[in-house]
Each structure stands twice: as C-alpha cells, then as structure tokens.
Coordinates of C-alpha atoms and ligand atoms in Angstrom, one line a residue:
M1 CA 12.7 -1.0 -9.3
K2 CA 10.1 -2.8 -7.6
K3 CA 11.5 -1.9 -4.1
F4 CA 11.0 1.6 -5.0
L5 CA 7.5 1.0 -5.6
M6 CA 5.4 3.9 -6.1
I7 CA 3.8 5.7 -3.5
A8 CA 2.8 9.4 -4.0
V9 CA 1.3 8.9 -1.0
L10 CA 4.3 7.9 1.2
F11 CA 5.9 11.0 -0.4
A12 CA 3.1 12.8 0.6
L13 CA 3.5 11.8 4.3
L14 CA 7.1 12.6 4.0
V15 CA 6.8 16.3 3.3
A16 CA 3.6 16.3 6.0
L17 CA 6.0 15.4 8.6
L18 CA 8.7 18.0 7.8
P19 CA 9.1 21.5 9.5
A20 CA 7.9 24.3 7.1
S21 CA 11.5 25.7 7.1
L22 CA 12.7 22.4 5.8
V23 CA 10.4 22.1 3.1
S24 CA 11.3 25.8 2.0
A25 CA 14.9 24.7 2.2
Q26 CA 14.3 22.1 -0.5
S27 CA 14.4 24.9 -3.3
A28 CA 18.1 24.8 -3.1
G29 CA 19.8 22.2 -5.2
E30 CA 20.5 21.7 -8.9
D31 CA 18.2 20.6 -11.9
Y32 CA 18.9 17.5 -13.9
T33 CA 17.5 16.2 -16.9
V34 CA 16.5 12.5 -17.1
Q35 CA 18.5 10.4 -19.6
A36 CA 18.0 6.9 -21.0
D37 CA 18.1 4.2 -18.4
D38 CA 18.1 6.7 -15.4
S39 CA 15.9 5.6 -12.5
L40 CA 15.0 7.7 -9.4
S41 CA 16.9 4.9 -7.4
K42 CA 20.0 5.2 -9.7
L43 CA 20.1 8.8 -9.4
A44 CA 19.6 8.9 -5.6
D45 CA 22.9 6.3 -5.7
K46 CA 24.6 8.8 -7.7
F47 CA 23.7 11.9 -6.0
F48 CA 23.5 10.8 -2.3
G49 CA 25.1 7.2 -2.3
D50 CA 21.6 6.1 -1.0
I51 CA 19.3 4.4 -3.1
N52 CA 16.3 5.0 -1.0
A53 CA 16.8 8.8 -1.3
Y54 CA 14.8 8.8 -4.3
W55 CA 12.0 9.9 -2.0
A56 CA 14.2 13.1 -1.6
I57 CA 14.5 13.8 -5.4
M58 CA 10.7 13.0 -5.8
S59 CA 9.8 15.4 -3.0
A60 CA 12.2 18.2 -4.1
T61 CA 11.0 18.0 -7.8
N62 CA 7.2 17.9 -6.9
Q63 CA 7.8 20.9 -4.7
A64 CA 9.6 22.8 -7.7
N65 CA 6.8 21.7 -9.9
A66 CA 4.2 23.4 -7.9
E67 CA 5.7 26.6 -8.8
D68 CA 7.3 26.1 -12.1
P69 CA 5.7 23.5 -14.5
S70 CA 8.8 23.0 -16.4
Y71 CA 9.7 20.7 -13.6
V72 CA 7.9 17.3 -14.2
K73 CA 5.4 16.1 -11.6
I74 CA 6.4 12.7 -10.3
E75 CA 3.3 10.8 -9.8
N76 CA 4.8 7.3 -9.8
P77 CA 8.5 6.8 -9.0
D78 CA 8.9 4.0 -11.1
I79 CA 7.9 6.0 -14.5
I80 CA 10.3 8.7 -15.1
E81 CA 10.4 9.9 -18.8
V82 CA 13.6 10.6 -20.7
G83 CA 13.9 14.4 -20.9
S84 CA 12.0 15.3 -17.9
K85 CA 13.4 18.0 -15.6
L86 CA 14.1 17.0 -11.8
R87 CA 15.2 19.1 -9.0
I88 CA 18.1 17.2 -7.0
P89 CA 18.0 18.7 -3.6
T90 CA 21.2 19.2 -1.6
Q91 CA 22.9 16.4 0.1
E92 CA 21.8 18.3 3.3
D93 CA 18.4 18.5 2.6
A94 CA 18.1 14.9 1.3
Q95 CA 19.5 13.7 4.6
A96 CA 17.0 15.7 6.5
F97 CA 14.5 14.5 4.5
M98 CA 15.3 10.9 4.7
A99 CA 15.7 11.1 8.3
T100 CA 11.9 12.1 8.9
F101 CA 10.3 9.7 6.5
D102 CA 7.9 7.5 8.2
P103 CA 5.6 5.7 6.2
A104 CA 3.3 4.9 9.2
N105 CA 1.3 8.2 8.8
A106 CA 0.2 8.9 5.4
D107 CA -1.3 12.3 4.8
V108 CA -1.3 12.8 0.9
G109 CA -3.1 16.0 0.7
A110 CA -0.2 17.9 2.8
L111 CA 2.4 17.2 0.0
F112 CA 1.0 18.6 -3.2
A113 CA -0.3 22.0 -3.8
S114 CA -3.8 22.3 -3.9
G115 CA -5.7 23.8 -7.0
A116 CA -8.6 26.7 -7.0
G117 CA -10.9 23.6 -7.0
G118 CA -9.3 21.9 -4.1
Q119 CA -7.8 18.4 -4.3
L120 CA -8.8 14.6 -5.2
L121 CA -7.0 12.0 -3.2
V122 CA -7.1 8.7 -5.3
G123 CA -6.0 5.8 -3.1
N124 CA -5.1 2.8 -5.2
W125 CA -2.7 0.0 -5.9
W126 CA -2.1 0.5 -9.6
T127 CA 1.2 1.2 -10.2
S128 CA 2.7 -1.3 -12.7
G129 CA 3.1 -0.2 -16.1
G130 CA -0.1 -1.6 -17.5
E131 CA -2.1 -0.7 -14.3
F132 CA -1.1 2.9 -14.4
A133 CA -1.4 3.4 -18.2
G134 CA -5.3 2.1 -17.7
V135 CA -6.0 4.5 -14.6
N136 CA -4.2 7.3 -16.2
E137 CA -6.8 7.5 -19.1
V138 CA -9.5 8.0 -16.4
Y139 CA -7.3 10.6 -14.9
K140 CA -6.9 12.5 -18.1
I141 CA -10.7 13.1 -18.6
Y142 CA -11.1 14.0 -15.0
R143 CA -8.3 16.8 -15.6
A144 CA -9.5 18.0 -18.7
E145 CA -13.0 18.4 -17.2
Y146 CA -12.0 19.8 -13.8
P147 CA -8.7 21.6 -14.5
D148 CA -9.0 23.4 -11.0
V149 CA -8.4 20.3 -9.1
E150 CA -5.4 18.9 -8.0
L151 CA -5.8 15.0 -8.6
I152 CA -3.4 12.9 -6.6
H153 CA -2.7 9.4 -7.6
A154 CA -2.1 7.8 -4.2
G155 CA -0.8 4.6 -5.5
I156 CA 0.5 1.9 -2.9
A157 CA 2.5 -0.9 -4.8
G158 CA 1.5 -4.5 -4.1
G159 CA -0.6 -6.6 -6.5
A160 CA -4.2 -7.3 -5.5
G161 CA -3.9 -4.6 -2.8
T162 CA -1.6 -6.5 -0.4
N163 CA -0.3 -3.4 1.1
F164 CA -2.8 -1.1 -0.2
K165 CA -5.7 -2.7 1.9
G166 CA -4.4 -2.4 5.2
A167 CA -3.0 1.1 4.9
N168 CA -6.4 2.3 3.4
L169 CA -7.9 0.8 6.4
N170 CA -5.7 2.3 8.8
K171 CA -6.3 5.7 7.2
L172 CA -10.2 5.4 7.7
I173 CA -9.9 4.5 11.3
A174 CA -7.5 7.4 11.9
G175 CA -10.1 9.8 10.4
D176 CA -7.6 10.6 7.7
P177 CA -9.3 9.1 4.6
F178 CA -8.4 9.4 0.7
D179 CA -11.5 11.1 -1.2
V180 CA -12.0 8.0 -3.4
F181 CA -10.3 4.5 -3.3
M182 CA -10.2 1.6 -5.2
L183 CA -11.8 -1.9 -4.2
H184 CA -13.0 -5.0 -5.5
A185 CA -16.8 -5.3 -6.3
G186 CA -18.3 -7.8 -3.7
L187 CA -17.5 -8.7 -0.1
E188 CA -14.3 -6.7 -0.1
A189 CA -16.3 -3.9 1.0
E190 CA -17.0 -5.5 4.3
L191 CA -13.3 -4.9 5.1
Y192 CA -13.9 -1.1 5.6
S193 CA -17.2 -1.2 7.6
P194 CA -19.1 0.3 4.8
E195 CA -22.0 1.8 7.1
K196 CA -19.4 3.4 9.2
Y197 CA -16.6 4.5 6.6
L198 CA -18.2 4.5 3.1
T199 CA -20.8 6.6 1.2
P200 CA -23.5 5.0 -0.7
V201 CA -23.7 5.5 -4.3
D202 CA -26.7 4.2 -5.2
D203 CA -28.0 7.6 -6.3
I204 CA -25.2 8.3 -8.4
L205 CA -25.7 4.9 -10.2
A206 CA -29.2 5.8 -10.9
E207 CA -28.7 9.5 -12.0
A208 CA -26.0 8.0 -14.3
G209 CA -28.6 5.8 -15.9
V210 CA -25.9 2.9 -15.7
L211 CA -28.0 0.1 -13.9
D212 CA -29.6 -0.4 -17.1
V213 CA -26.5 -1.3 -18.9
M214 CA -24.8 -3.2 -16.1
P215 CA -24.3 -7.0 -16.1
E216 CA -26.6 -8.7 -13.4
D217 CA -24.1 -10.7 -12.2
L218 CA -22.0 -7.5 -11.2
K219 CA -25.2 -5.8 -10.0
A220 CA -26.0 -8.8 -7.6
L221 CA -22.2 -8.5 -6.2
L222 CA -22.6 -4.7 -5.3
K223 CA -25.5 -4.8 -2.8
I224 CA -24.4 -4.8 0.8
R225 CA -27.5 -4.6 3.2
G226 CA -29.5 -3.0 0.5
N227 CA -26.8 -0.3 -0.3
T228 CA -24.3 -0.2 -3.1
Y229 CA -20.7 1.4 -1.9
T230 CA -18.8 0.5 -5.0
V231 CA -19.0 2.4 -8.6
P232 CA -17.6 -0.5 -10.9
L233 CA -15.3 0.2 -13.7
N234 CA -14.3 -2.9 -15.3
I235 CA -14.5 -6.8 -15.2
H236 CA -11.4 -8.5 -15.3
R237 CA -11.1 -12.4 -15.9
G238 CA -9.2 -14.0 -13.4
N239 CA -8.5 -17.3 -15.1
V240 CA -6.3 -16.9 -18.1
M241 CA -3.3 -18.9 -19.3
W242 CA -0.8 -16.8 -21.0
T243 CA 1.1 -18.4 -23.9
N244 CA 4.1 -17.6 -25.6
T245 CA 3.6 -18.9 -29.1
R246 CA 7.0 -18.5 -30.2
L247 CA 8.3 -20.8 -27.6
L248 CA 5.5 -23.4 -28.1
E249 CA 6.4 -23.5 -31.8
Q250 CA 10.1 -23.7 -31.1
A251 CA 9.3 -26.7 -29.2
G252 CA 6.7 -28.3 -31.1
V253 CA 4.3 -28.3 -28.1
A254 CA 0.5 -27.8 -28.6
V255 CA -1.5 -25.6 -26.0
P256 CA -2.6 -28.2 -23.4
T257 CA -6.4 -28.4 -22.2
N258 CA -6.5 -30.4 -19.3
F259 CA -3.9 -31.7 -16.6
E260 CA -2.8 -34.6 -18.2
E261 CA -2.0 -32.6 -21.2
F262 CA -0.3 -29.9 -19.4
F263 CA 2.0 -32.0 -17.4
A264 CA 3.2 -33.7 -20.9
A265 CA 3.6 -30.2 -22.3
C266 CA 5.6 -29.5 -19.0
D267 CA 8.1 -32.3 -19.7
A268 CA 8.2 -31.5 -23.3
L269 CA 9.3 -27.9 -22.6
K270 CA 11.8 -28.9 -19.8
A271 CA 13.2 -31.4 -22.2
K272 CA 14.2 -28.3 -24.6
G273 CA 15.4 -26.2 -21.7
I274 CA 12.4 -23.9 -21.7
V275 CA 10.6 -23.0 -18.4
P276 CA 7.3 -24.2 -18.8
M277 CA 5.3 -21.7 -16.7
A278 CA 6.1 -18.5 -14.8
Q279 CA 4.8 -18.0 -11.4
G280 CA 5.2 -15.1 -9.0
S281 CA 4.8 -14.9 -5.2
T282 CA 6.2 -11.4 -3.8
D283 CA 2.7 -9.8 -3.9
G284 CA 1.5 -12.3 -1.4
F285 CA -1.6 -13.2 -3.6
E286 CA 0.0 -15.1 -6.8
F287 CA 0.0 -18.6 -5.2
G288 CA -3.5 -18.5 -3.7
H289 CA -4.6 -17.1 -7.3
L290 CA -3.2 -20.2 -9.0
F291 CA -4.4 -22.7 -6.5
E292 CA -8.1 -21.3 -6.8
V293 CA -7.8 -21.6 -10.7
V294 CA -6.2 -25.2 -10.3
L295 CA -8.9 -26.3 -7.8
A296 CA -12.0 -25.3 -10.1
G297 CA -10.2 -26.7 -13.2
T298 CA -9.7 -30.0 -10.8
V299 CA -13.0 -30.2 -9.1
G300 CA -15.1 -28.6 -11.9
A301 CA -17.7 -25.6 -11.5
E302 CA -20.3 -27.3 -9.4
K303 CA -18.3 -28.7 -6.8
N304 CA -16.2 -25.5 -6.6
H305 CA -19.2 -23.5 -5.9
G306 CA -20.2 -26.1 -3.4
L307 CA -16.7 -25.6 -1.6
W308 CA -17.3 -22.0 -1.2
H309 CA -21.0 -22.2 -0.3
G310 CA -20.9 -25.0 2.1
T311 CA -22.5 -27.8 0.3
V312 CA -19.5 -29.7 -0.5
P313 CA -16.9 -30.4 2.5
W314 CA -13.4 -29.4 2.0
S315 CA -12.6 -33.1 2.8
D316 CA -13.7 -34.0 -0.4
P317 CA -11.1 -36.2 -2.2
S318 CA -11.2 -34.0 -5.1
V319 CA -9.4 -31.2 -3.0
T320 CA -6.6 -33.6 -2.4
Q321 CA -6.3 -34.2 -6.0
A322 CA -6.3 -30.4 -6.6
L323 CA -3.5 -30.1 -4.4
E324 CA -1.4 -32.7 -6.2
N325 CA -2.3 -31.1 -9.4
Y326 CA -0.8 -27.8 -7.9
S327 CA 2.2 -29.2 -6.4
K328 CA 3.0 -31.0 -9.9
M329 CA 2.4 -27.5 -11.6
L330 CA 4.6 -25.5 -9.2
D331 CA 7.4 -28.1 -10.3
C332 CA 6.8 -26.8 -13.8
T333 CA 7.6 -23.2 -12.7
N334 CA 10.7 -20.8 -12.5
E335 CA 13.3 -21.6 -9.6
D336 CA 12.8 -17.9 -8.7
R337 CA 9.3 -17.7 -8.1
G338 CA 9.9 -16.9 -4.5
T339 CA 11.9 -13.6 -5.6
V340 CA 9.5 -12.3 -8.3
N341 CA 5.6 -10.9 -8.4
W342 CA 2.9 -11.3 -10.8
V343 CA 4.3 -8.4 -12.8
G344 CA 7.8 -10.1 -12.9
A345 CA 6.1 -13.5 -14.1
I346 CA 4.1 -12.3 -16.9
K347 CA 7.4 -10.3 -18.2
L348 CA 9.0 -13.8 -18.3
V349 CA 6.5 -15.0 -20.8
I350 CA 6.7 -11.5 -22.6
N351 CA 10.3 -12.0 -22.8
D352 CA 10.3 -15.6 -24.3
Q353 CA 11.7 -17.0 -21.0
A354 CA 8.7 -19.0 -19.8
A355 CA 5.9 -20.7 -22.0
F356 CA 2.7 -19.9 -19.7
N357 CA 1.5 -17.8 -16.8
I358 CA -1.9 -18.5 -15.3
M359 CA -3.0 -14.9 -14.0
G360 CA -6.0 -12.5 -14.3
D361 CA -6.2 -10.2 -17.4
W362 CA -4.6 -7.5 -15.8
A363 CA -1.3 -9.3 -17.0
Y364 CA -2.8 -8.6 -20.6
G365 CA -2.3 -5.0 -19.5
E366 CA 1.3 -5.7 -19.1
V367 CA 1.5 -7.5 -22.8
I368 CA 0.0 -4.4 -24.2
N369 CA 2.2 -1.9 -22.4
D370 CA 5.0 -3.9 -23.2
K371 CA 4.0 -4.1 -27.1
A372 CA 3.8 -8.1 -27.0
T373 CA 0.5 -8.8 -28.4
D374 CA 2.3 -10.4 -31.5
H375 CA 3.5 -13.3 -29.4
V376 CA 1.6 -13.5 -26.3
T377 CA -1.8 -15.2 -26.6
W378 CA -4.7 -16.5 -24.1
N379 CA -6.0 -19.9 -23.4
S380 CA -7.9 -21.5 -20.6
P381 CA -5.9 -22.8 -18.0
P382 CA -6.4 -26.7 -17.5
G383 CA -10.1 -27.7 -16.8
N384 CA -11.3 -24.0 -16.9
Q385 CA -13.3 -24.2 -20.0
G386 CA -16.5 -22.7 -19.7
M387 CA -15.8 -20.8 -16.2
F388 CA -15.2 -17.2 -15.9
F389 CA -13.6 -16.1 -12.8
L390 CA -15.1 -12.6 -12.3
V391 CA -13.0 -9.7 -10.9
S392 CA -14.4 -6.3 -10.6
D393 CA -12.2 -3.2 -9.8
G394 CA -14.3 -0.1 -8.8
F395 CA -14.0 3.0 -6.5
A396 CA -15.6 4.0 -3.2
I397 CA -16.3 7.4 -1.9
T398 CA -15.2 7.6 1.9
K399 CA -17.8 9.1 4.2
E400 CA -15.4 11.6 5.7
A401 CA -14.1 12.4 2.1
P402 CA -12.1 15.8 2.6
N403 CA -13.0 16.7 -1.1
P404 CA -16.8 15.1 -1.3
E405 CA -17.7 17.0 -4.4
N406 CA -14.5 16.4 -6.4
A407 CA -15.1 12.6 -5.3
R408 CA -18.5 12.6 -6.5
N409 CA -17.5 13.8 -9.7
F410 CA -14.6 11.4 -10.2
V411 CA -17.0 8.2 -9.8
K412 CA -19.6 10.0 -12.0
I413 CA -16.8 9.8 -14.7
I414 CA -16.1 6.0 -13.9
T415 CA -19.6 5.3 -14.7
R416 CA -19.5 6.7 -18.4
K417 CA -18.8 4.7 -21.3
D418 CA -16.2 6.8 -22.7
A419 CA -13.9 6.5 -19.6
Q420 CA -14.5 2.8 -19.1
E421 CA -13.4 2.4 -22.9
A422 CA -10.1 4.4 -22.7
F423 CA -9.4 2.8 -19.4
N424 CA -10.2 -1.0 -20.2
Q425 CA -8.4 -1.2 -23.7
N426 CA -5.2 -0.6 -21.5
K427 CA -6.0 -2.3 -18.4
G428 CA -6.9 -5.8 -20.0
S429 CA -10.4 -5.9 -18.6
I430 CA -13.9 -5.5 -20.3
C431 CA -16.4 -2.9 -19.2
A432 CA -18.5 -2.9 -16.5
R433 CA -21.2 -1.8 -18.9
T434 CA -22.7 -3.9 -21.6
D435 CA -22.7 -1.5 -24.3
C436 CA -18.8 -0.8 -24.7
D437 CA -17.6 -0.8 -28.3
Y438 CA -14.6 -3.0 -28.6
N439 CA -14.4 -2.4 -32.3
T440 CA -12.9 1.1 -31.2
F441 CA -10.1 -0.7 -29.5
P442 CA -6.6 -0.9 -31.2
A443 CA -7.1 -3.6 -33.7
D444 CA -4.3 -6.1 -32.3
R445 CA -6.2 -6.2 -29.0
Q446 CA -9.9 -6.5 -30.4
E447 CA -9.9 -10.3 -30.4
Y448 CA -9.2 -10.5 -26.6
F449 CA -11.5 -8.2 -25.4
K450 CA -14.4 -9.4 -27.7
G451 CA -13.6 -12.8 -26.7
S452 CA -13.7 -11.9 -23.1
A453 CA -17.0 -10.0 -23.4
A454 CA -18.3 -13.1 -25.2
D455 CA -17.4 -15.6 -22.5
F456 CA -18.7 -13.3 -19.9
A457 CA -22.1 -13.5 -21.1
T458 CA -21.9 -17.2 -21.8
N459 CA -19.8 -19.0 -19.3
T460 CA -20.4 -19.7 -15.6
I461 CA -19.5 -16.7 -13.5
V462 CA -17.3 -17.6 -10.6
P463 CA -16.5 -14.7 -8.3
M464 CA -13.2 -14.9 -7.5
V465 CA -12.2 -15.3 -3.6
T466 CA -8.5 -14.1 -4.2
H467 CA -9.7 -10.9 -5.5
G468 CA -12.3 -9.9 -3.1
S469 CA -15.5 -11.1 -4.6
G470 CA -16.1 -14.7 -3.6
A471 CA -15.7 -15.0 0.4
I472 CA -15.4 -12.8 3.3
P473 CA -12.0 -11.3 3.8
T474 CA -11.2 -13.3 6.7
W475 CA -11.5 -16.6 4.5
Q476 CA -9.9 -15.2 1.6
Q477 CA -6.8 -14.2 3.8
Q478 CA -6.8 -17.7 5.6
F479 CA -7.2 -19.4 2.1
G480 CA -4.3 -17.4 0.8
D481 CA -2.0 -18.0 3.8
I482 CA -2.8 -21.9 3.8
V483 CA -2.0 -22.0 -0.1
T484 CA 1.3 -20.3 0.4
K485 CA 2.4 -22.3 3.2
F486 CA 1.5 -25.5 1.0
A487 CA 3.6 -23.9 -2.0
S488 CA 6.7 -24.6 0.2
D489 CA 6.0 -27.7 2.6
R490 CA 3.6 -29.3 0.0
D491 CA 1.9 -31.0 3.0
A492 CA -1.4 -31.9 1.2
Q493 CA -2.8 -33.2 4.6
A494 CA -2.0 -30.3 6.6
A495 CA -3.4 -27.9 3.9
Q496 CA -6.5 -29.8 3.6
N497 CA -7.4 -29.8 7.4
A498 CA -6.7 -26.1 7.4
F499 CA -9.0 -25.5 4.5
I500 CA -11.6 -27.4 6.7
L501 CA -11.0 -25.3 9.6
A502 CA -11.0 -22.2 7.7
A503 CA -14.4 -23.0 6.0
E504 CA -15.8 -23.6 9.5
D505 CA -14.5 -20.4 10.6
A506 CA -16.1 -18.9 7.7
G507 CA -19.5 -20.3 9.2
F508 CA -19.7 -23.3 7.0
P509 CA -19.8 -26.5 9.3
Q510 CA -17.9 -29.4 7.5
Q511 CA -19.4 -32.8 8.1
Ligands
GAL1 C1 -6.0 -7.5 -8.9 C2 -7.1 -6.2 -9.4 C3 -6.4 -5.8 -10.8 C4 -5.1 -5.9 -10.8 C5 -4.3 -7.1 -9.9 C6 -2.9 -6.9 -9.8 O1 -6.9 -7.6 -7.6 O2 -8.3 -6.4 -9.6 O3 -7.1 -4.7 -11.1 O4 -4.5 -4.5 -10.2 O5 -4.9 -7.2 -8.8 O6 -2.5 -5.8 -9.0

C-alpha cells in the first residue's frame, strides 16, 4: 500500500485540526480484529467506500488505544498485524475526519496522548519493512528505559528522505519542530541552517566516550564550522549489486565485474526471458543513485573525486562514457521502472523476478525482513571494486525541541553499542562505531556485515552525493534532476552540459 505510506505525522496533524467535539465523537463506532490479507486501505474501502479513509481508522484506533491498550497503537499504517484490535469510526465521523484532513500543517504532538514524562517526536523517513524493523529496535530500548515518555514515530514515507526533508524544513521554519530527526552525516545538515535550528551535540558525543571508537572518515564528515549536529547511528554502503543466485544459476550466467561483462550478462539473461536488472524511480532518488555508482565505476575513484572537488571538469570524455554505460544499463531494467520505488525494485530480486539491483545496503534490510538471505547475495557493481560509498544516518536535536531532555536521552541511546548492534543487524548497515561485534548477529547475516566492515576499513571511502554526504544540497538536487531527465530523454550532450553548469553553480569553475 505504497500510496498509503505511513505517516503518524499526517495522522497527527489530522487530529490537531479537528475540533475537540469531533475528536471525542470518534469514540463511537465498532471494533474490528485484523484478519490475514487485511490492510487499512482495504478496510477503509470496505467500511467507507474510500481507500483513503484509512486515516480515519488510524485516528480512531489510536484515540481508543490511549484509553484502552487492548486496541493496537498504529505507528506505521503499512504494518498492521493480524489479530490487532481496531476501532472503526462511524461513517459520519470518518467523513468529517477526512473533510478536515490537511497534510500541510503537521502537529504530531497533538495527536497522541502524552505520557507522564512527556513526548518524544522522532522525525524520520523509515517506513519500509526493513527500515522500520531497524529503528524499532532503538525504540524498544528507549521505551524500556523511559516508560513514561510517549515516543512518536513520525515517519514520512519516501526513500532517501525525498518527502521528509522538505516537510522537516517547513516545520523548523514554522517553529513547530520535531524533538529529534533523522539526517545524513555530512553536508545535508546545511539544509537545516544548523546554527539557527539545531543543537550542537559535541558534549553528548564526548560524554558518551564514543569519539574514541568512531571511524575517522565519519568524524571528518560530521563537523560543520567547528560544531557537530548529528549523532551517527550507522554506516550504509551505497554501492552494492544485489544478486539473485537462483536466476543466475538457472541462466548459467556468472556475476559480471566490469561493464563489458555486465552487458554480456544482460543479453544472456534477456535471452532466457529474465529481467537482468531491477530499477525503481518513484522515490525520486533512484536514477541519480544508480548513475552516481555507474559514474564512479566508469571514471574510477580518482577522477570521480576530482569531478566532485573541482579538479576534473565535467566535460571530461569519461563522463560521456559513463552516460553511455548508464543508458545501456537502463535498457537492461524492468519496463515498469517508472512506477516502482527502491523497495519495489529490491523485491523483484527477492521474488525471483530480476537478477540484479544496484542499491545501497538498506536493500539488505528488505532482504532480511523478507527472509531471502538464502538466495540474494551481494557483489560489487561494475568497476566499483575497492570503493566504498559512504552513507551515514544519524539524528539531530532541534534547537526548539518541545521535549529537550527526552531528545537528549534518545540520542544518547543512539551512541551506544547495544543500540547500534540491534538496529544495524536489521537495517543492513554496519555500526558507526568500530567495536560492534558482528559475531553476535544472526548467523545467516554475519558474512555480509563482516565483509562490509572489512571493506570499510580498507577501501577508498567515497561520501555519497545522492545521500547527502558528498556535495552541498543544491548540487545534490541538480545532479539528481539532470540524471532523472536523462533517464527518459537519453540526451547525453544535454546532460553533460547541465552537469557542467551545476558544478559551476556549486562553486567549481569548469575549464
Ligand atoms: C537513505 C538512507 C537509508 C535508507 C534509504 C532509503 O538515504 O540513508 O537509511 O533509508 O535512504 O530510504
């Protein structure tokens, strides 16, 4: 139910906008126990003839849960367990609710009851199965240690924060911030005018003693004009080629290591009626992500660094070559790439419908969550051997956090080894500290995490642009837009000219 993507936050604002009398009227209605194959949207259709009215069910159920815990608390509307008790509002209440629904003014706090210890509003975009499984491990620790605090998972769906970042910025500007929110280590913090809207966390990191075990490459990324605003939770690898071993075996195709081999494999797979590569696009970042990996794989680590640091011009013929490789690669992908997102793409590999998918290792979180570790493995994308694309997620505390103490306690937990181990074994990333013990992870996953940690320690580290670490936000945005346009018009000349202008805009004159 992609469309009904998450959003405790939107649900929150819903209720915030409702007159009090209407909120209390929600207690009328009937109870319902979730059956196999139910989804909130299906139920909304069944009861109200409107799939979007799932918001009303979510609202009514959470209201009921505040008074009677036998009702489920719905944090993520995409994940509703069989057997959960829901409250279905009356038709009239549902209609009234939907009539006031306005996603423009999120006020998460107004939605949920406050615990004796107040609330903790956690802004993020982790709503997919694997993403939520990861962050939920951190929530479990927080809730066990601070049972009086009402922790609110304010997830705004859209991979790589495509919808979250703008919504979060709006809330900061409107003076209605989350307590903590997720962001990438690195230049992404600039998007949020850190001096104005964020609280430095240097003292928390120092007190937690975490600086001694934090990788140097990560530490370097975190400092912004002398301060740190992000408490890192993990290190994702952005450049992985996920591989369905069953399909390769069936087609008698070996894992390709360079572009030539990749295109040969593509032809061989096509000849057997197998989609060679899965690709998504609807979260807005997937095309740019793939090109960033193909670019580095084509031009090599050194030139790639030069392109992003002003020492190699974007007019370089190797960039043209990268665009060609990219275009040919897109011809190896599923025809419905325009209508699936990154989750849909990795699911094609998981479900034996495509042989490869180039995506960061949050895709491994989906592989784990879907119990597919037996037939989905990992390889280096063509030409990417020896490079580790660094993507690190962390949390910031807002300057005007409504619950500052709860926020501090949350990020303190984030620094901890136990929290990072619990989170990362589900998320697909390695810890943001060097002392995690991957031997404690479930046996079927250890090889991936150990390999990733070993590569991180020895490979060339490439901070990834598409995920906020390698370039200023405006350049990141332009790069993604250029590539997305190229993915449909395939005009290499136009794309390369646009790259040149974007680099100039970012302050790197192109000769
Ligand atoms: C990345 C983020 C990952 C994962 C992915 C897809 O930007 O670092 O944690 O969430 O987006 O949403």
